Tab-separated table of C-alpha atoms in Angstrom:
chain	number	residue	atom	x	y	z
A	1	MET	CA	-1.399	-6.188	5.498
A	2	GLN	CA	1.374	-6.479	2.660
A	3	THR	CA	2.835	-4.418	0.807
A	4	VAL	CA	0.972	-3.767	-2.790
A	5	ASP	CA	3.115	-3.342	-5.989
A	6	LEU	CA	2.106	-0.130	-7.305
A	7	LYS	CA	1.591	-2.208	-10.765
A	8	HIS	CA	-1.421	-4.051	-9.069
A	9	ALA	CA	-2.873	-0.874	-6.989
A	10	TYR	CA	-5.932	-0.594	-9.718
A	11	ARG	CA	-6.597	-4.270	-8.704
A	12	LEU	CA	-7.517	-3.050	-5.364
A	13	LEU	CA	-10.743	-0.895	-6.831
A	14	ASN	CA	-11.289	-3.169	-10.471
A	15	HIS	CA	-13.798	-5.496	-8.802
A	16	GLY	CA	-15.986	-2.171	-7.725
A	17	PRO	CA	-16.031	-2.266	-4.279
A	18	THR	CA	-17.725	0.444	-2.139
A	19	VAL	CA	-15.115	2.914	-0.395
A	20	LEU	CA	-13.822	5.127	2.589
A	21	VAL	CA	-12.031	8.128	1.589
A	22	GLY	CA	-9.890	9.342	4.100
A	23	SER	CA	-8.185	12.964	4.656
A	24	GLN	CA	-6.347	15.029	6.892
A	25	HIS	CA	-5.266	18.549	7.161
A	26	ALA	CA	-3.966	20.632	10.101
A	27	GLY	CA	-4.967	18.272	12.566
A	28	ARG	CA	-8.218	17.274	11.383
A	29	SER	CA	-8.963	13.915	9.855
A	30	ASN	CA	-12.042	12.711	7.849
A	31	VAL	CA	-13.571	9.531	6.774
A	32	MET	CA	-16.144	9.261	4.505
A	33	ALA	CA	-18.321	6.499	2.332
A	34	ALA	CA	-18.213	6.364	-1.515
A	35	ALA	CA	-19.639	4.149	-4.113
A	36	TRP	CA	-18.252	5.993	-6.920
A	37	ALA	CA	-14.720	5.415	-7.026
A	38	MET	CA	-12.497	3.370	-10.121
A	39	PRO	CA	-9.303	2.839	-11.005
A	40	LEU	CA	-7.839	5.206	-14.436
A	41	ASP	CA	-4.227	3.319	-14.765
A	42	PHE	CA	-2.130	1.182	-13.557
A	43	ASP	CA	1.211	2.513	-14.728
A	44	THR	CA	1.281	4.616	-12.953
A	45	PRO	CA	-1.461	4.091	-10.684
A	46	LYS	CA	-4.538	6.500	-10.680
A	47	ILE	CA	-7.877	6.802	-9.337
A	48	ALA	CA	-11.046	8.620	-10.038
A	49	VAL	CA	-13.270	9.169	-6.575
A	50	VAL	CA	-16.189	11.354	-6.494
A	51	VAL	CA	-16.364	13.554	-3.397
A	52	ASP	CA	-18.937	16.245	-3.073
A	53	LYS	CA	-17.504	19.736	-2.472
A	54	SER	CA	-20.123	20.209	0.663
A	55	THR	CA	-18.217	17.612	2.743
A	56	LEU	CA	-15.327	18.375	5.141
A	57	THR	CA	-13.754	15.549	3.077
A	58	ARG	CA	-13.565	17.527	0.148
A	59	GLU	CA	-12.879	20.643	2.032
A	60	LEU	CA	-9.707	18.550	3.586
A	61	ILE	CA	-8.574	17.131	0.791
A	62	ASP	CA	-8.546	20.288	-1.036
A	63	ALA	CA	-6.517	21.545	1.431
A	64	SER	CA	-3.730	19.115	2.170
A	65	GLY	CA	-3.786	17.804	-1.463
A	66	VAL	CA	-4.153	14.055	-0.401
A	67	LEU	CA	-6.520	11.128	0.819
A	68	SER	CA	-6.710	7.416	1.350
A	69	LEU	CA	-9.283	4.680	0.298
A	70	HIS	CA	-9.856	1.972	2.183
A	71	VAL	CA	-11.840	-1.274	0.732
A	72	PRO	CA	-14.297	-1.908	3.784
A	73	THR	CA	-15.630	-5.616	4.645
A	74	VAL	CA	-19.263	-7.295	5.110
A	75	ALA	CA	-18.125	-6.802	9.065
A	76	MET	CA	-17.305	-2.826	8.706
A	77	LYS	CA	-21.412	-2.265	6.980
A	78	ASP	CA	-22.433	-0.445	10.162
A	79	GLN	CA	-19.051	1.580	10.318
A	80	VAL	CA	-19.849	1.985	6.245
A	81	MET	CA	-23.187	3.405	6.652
A	82	ALA	CA	-22.534	5.373	9.398
A	83	ALA	CA	-19.816	7.297	8.236
A	84	GLY	CA	-21.553	7.656	4.854
A	85	GLY	CA	-24.762	9.198	6.610
A	86	MET	CA	-22.775	11.839	9.165
A	87	SER	CA	-21.087	14.685	8.492
A	88	GLY	CA	-17.719	15.723	10.197
A	89	LYS	CA	-18.817	19.107	9.694
A	90	ASN	CA	-21.331	19.065	11.670
A	91	HIS	CA	-19.886	15.845	14.324
A	92	THR	CA	-16.257	16.663	15.332
A	93	ASP	CA	-16.100	13.269	17.143
A	94	LYS	CA	-17.400	11.567	13.855
A	95	LEU	CA	-14.958	9.204	13.544
A	96	ALA	CA	-15.399	8.379	17.131
A	97	ARG	CA	-19.060	8.053	16.796
A	98	CYS	CA	-19.135	5.582	13.900
A	99	GLN	CA	-16.580	3.521	15.730
A	100	ILE	CA	-13.747	3.837	13.431
A	101	THR	CA	-10.124	3.757	14.218
A	102	THR	CA	-7.170	4.839	12.001
A	103	GLN	CA	-3.357	4.747	12.001
A	104	THR	CA	-1.452	7.476	10.087
A	105	ASP	CA	0.279	6.777	6.818
A	106	PRO	CA	3.815	8.280	7.963
A	107	HIS	CA	4.662	9.706	4.311
A	108	THR	CA	1.116	11.465	3.427
A	109	GLY	CA	-0.535	12.133	7.047
A	110	VAL	CA	-3.714	10.419	5.619
A	111	PRO	CA	-5.608	8.457	8.091
A	112	LEU	CA	-5.390	4.484	7.932
A	113	VAL	CA	-8.904	2.748	8.643
A	114	ASP	CA	-8.490	0.137	11.154
A	115	GLY	CA	-10.287	-3.644	9.599
A	116	CYS	CA	-10.617	-2.502	6.363
A	117	ILE	CA	-8.578	-5.144	3.585
A	118	ALA	CA	-7.223	-2.636	1.246
A	119	HIS	CA	-5.435	1.292	1.534
A	120	MET	CA	-4.487	3.497	-0.750
A	121	ALA	CA	-2.546	6.787	-0.063
A	122	CYS	CA	-2.977	9.123	-3.067
A	123	ARG	CA	-1.945	12.495	-3.714
A	124	VAL	CA	-4.194	14.855	-6.134
A	125	LEU	CA	-3.506	15.532	-9.667
A	126	PRO	CA	-3.381	18.673	-10.800
A	127	ALA	CA	-6.161	17.632	-13.579
A	128	THR	CA	-8.652	17.636	-10.738
A	129	ALA	CA	-9.078	21.615	-11.157
A	130	HIS	CA	-10.674	20.712	-14.454
A	131	VAL	CA	-13.030	18.758	-13.189
A	132	ALA	CA	-13.434	18.257	-9.548
A	133	GLY	CA	-15.797	21.970	-9.515
A	134	PRO	CA	-18.111	20.969	-11.900
A	135	HIS	CA	-18.493	17.300	-11.437
A	136	ASP	CA	-17.444	16.696	-7.755
A	137	LEU	CA	-14.703	14.058	-9.562
A	138	ILE	CA	-10.752	13.585	-7.614
A	139	LEU	CA	-8.310	12.282	-9.663
A	140	ALA	CA	-4.957	11.189	-7.614
A	141	GLU	CA	-1.900	9.226	-8.162
A	142	VAL	CA	-1.992	6.072	-5.581
A	143	MET	CA	1.882	6.828	-3.785
A	144	ALA	CA	1.480	3.681	-1.675
A	145	ALA	CA	-1.047	0.833	-1.412
A	146	TRP	CA	-1.542	-2.297	0.936
A	147	ALA	CA	-3.927	-4.976	1.316
A	148	ASP	CA	-4.725	-7.929	3.638
A	149	GLU	CA	-3.085	-10.677	2.567
A	150	ARG	CA	-5.375	-13.260	3.985
A	151	VAL	CA	-7.637	-11.590	0.567
A	152	PHE	CA	-5.531	-10.117	-1.794
A	153	SER	CA	-2.173	-11.874	-2.475
A	154	HIS	CA	0.016	-12.263	-6.274
A	155	GLY	CA	-1.659	-9.360	-7.152
A	156	ARG	CA	-4.808	-10.480	-7.026
A	157	TRP	CA	-8.325	-10.958	-5.039
A	158	HIS	CA	-9.223	-14.424	-3.202
A	159	PHE	CA	-12.085	-13.397	-1.643
A	160	GLU	CA	-13.237	-16.967	-2.544
A	161	ASP	CA	-10.981	-18.907	0.352
A	162	ALA	CA	-11.550	-15.968	3.064
A	163	PRO	CA	-14.440	-15.674	5.363
A	164	PRO	CA	-17.479	-14.218	4.679
A	165	GLU	CA	-17.146	-11.335	6.935
A	166	LEU	CA	-13.900	-10.275	5.242
A	167	ARG	CA	-15.725	-10.163	1.365
A	168	SER	CA	-15.891	-6.195	0.498
A	169	LEU	CA	-19.254	-4.432	0.067
A	170	HIS	CA	-20.854	-3.170	-2.616
A	171	HIS	CA	-23.377	-0.759	-2.656
A	172	VAL	CA	-26.364	-0.535	-4.773
A	173	ALA	CA	-28.583	2.439	-2.822
A	174	GLY	CA	-30.702	3.381	0.022
A	175	GLY	CA	-28.232	1.380	2.105
A	176	HIS	CA	-28.539	-1.884	0.680
A	177	PHE	CA	-25.208	-3.835	0.167
A	178	TYR	CA	-23.835	-7.066	-1.789
A	179	ALA	CA	-20.678	-8.501	-0.496
A	180	ILE	CA	-18.839	-9.920	-3.021
A	181	GLY	CA	-19.761	-13.024	-4.893
A	182	GLU	CA	-18.245	-16.673	-5.592
A	183	ALA	CA	-15.134	-16.932	-7.992
A	184	VAL	CA	-15.937	-18.239	-11.572
A	185	GLN	CA	-13.194	-18.821	-13.828
A	186	ALA	CA	-13.283	-18.331	-17.627
A	187	LEU	CA	-11.592	-20.766	-20.116
A	188	PRO	CA	-8.343	-18.914	-21.679
A	189	VAL	CA	-8.728	-17.146	-24.823
A	190	ALA	CA	-6.610	-18.533	-27.418
A	191	ASN	CA	-3.914	-16.028	-29.554
A	192	ALA	CA	-5.768	-15.022	-33.157
């Protein structure tokens, strides 16, 4: 993993991948899958992610004020489905059951999911209080970001040069995913 300049952190989500959301508080960690996450800004980098108020992940985020976002790979499809379908409230051993291992970000304490091609450690923004209740929308500032240099370097993704198992997942409904596709280059636009 290489550190990603914060000015490029928004690019880790810009292609619309399914993400894993990590949370922790008082010695308890959880990871859930989320299909609705997006960048909001690039200077200071901010993100938005929908996390239902009934989840353990949301409880831990609300209590700690921090979260992590991760871009899983095609090779992790089974862990993503398991993390999205199993509640941490009902299974204290959810991460083990989902075969998810993590490291801990030393600055925020959030879990960093092993095997992902990108990670972001974030702090919840105060504006979240106005939208989280009625809309389950979490707004956060990216404090640190990392990406796998085999697929992200020089501030952009390079999936076309990577093995297929390192491509990102894109959930379209009912457990059906697509992998990121081939690169398509457009002609530069001349200045008007």
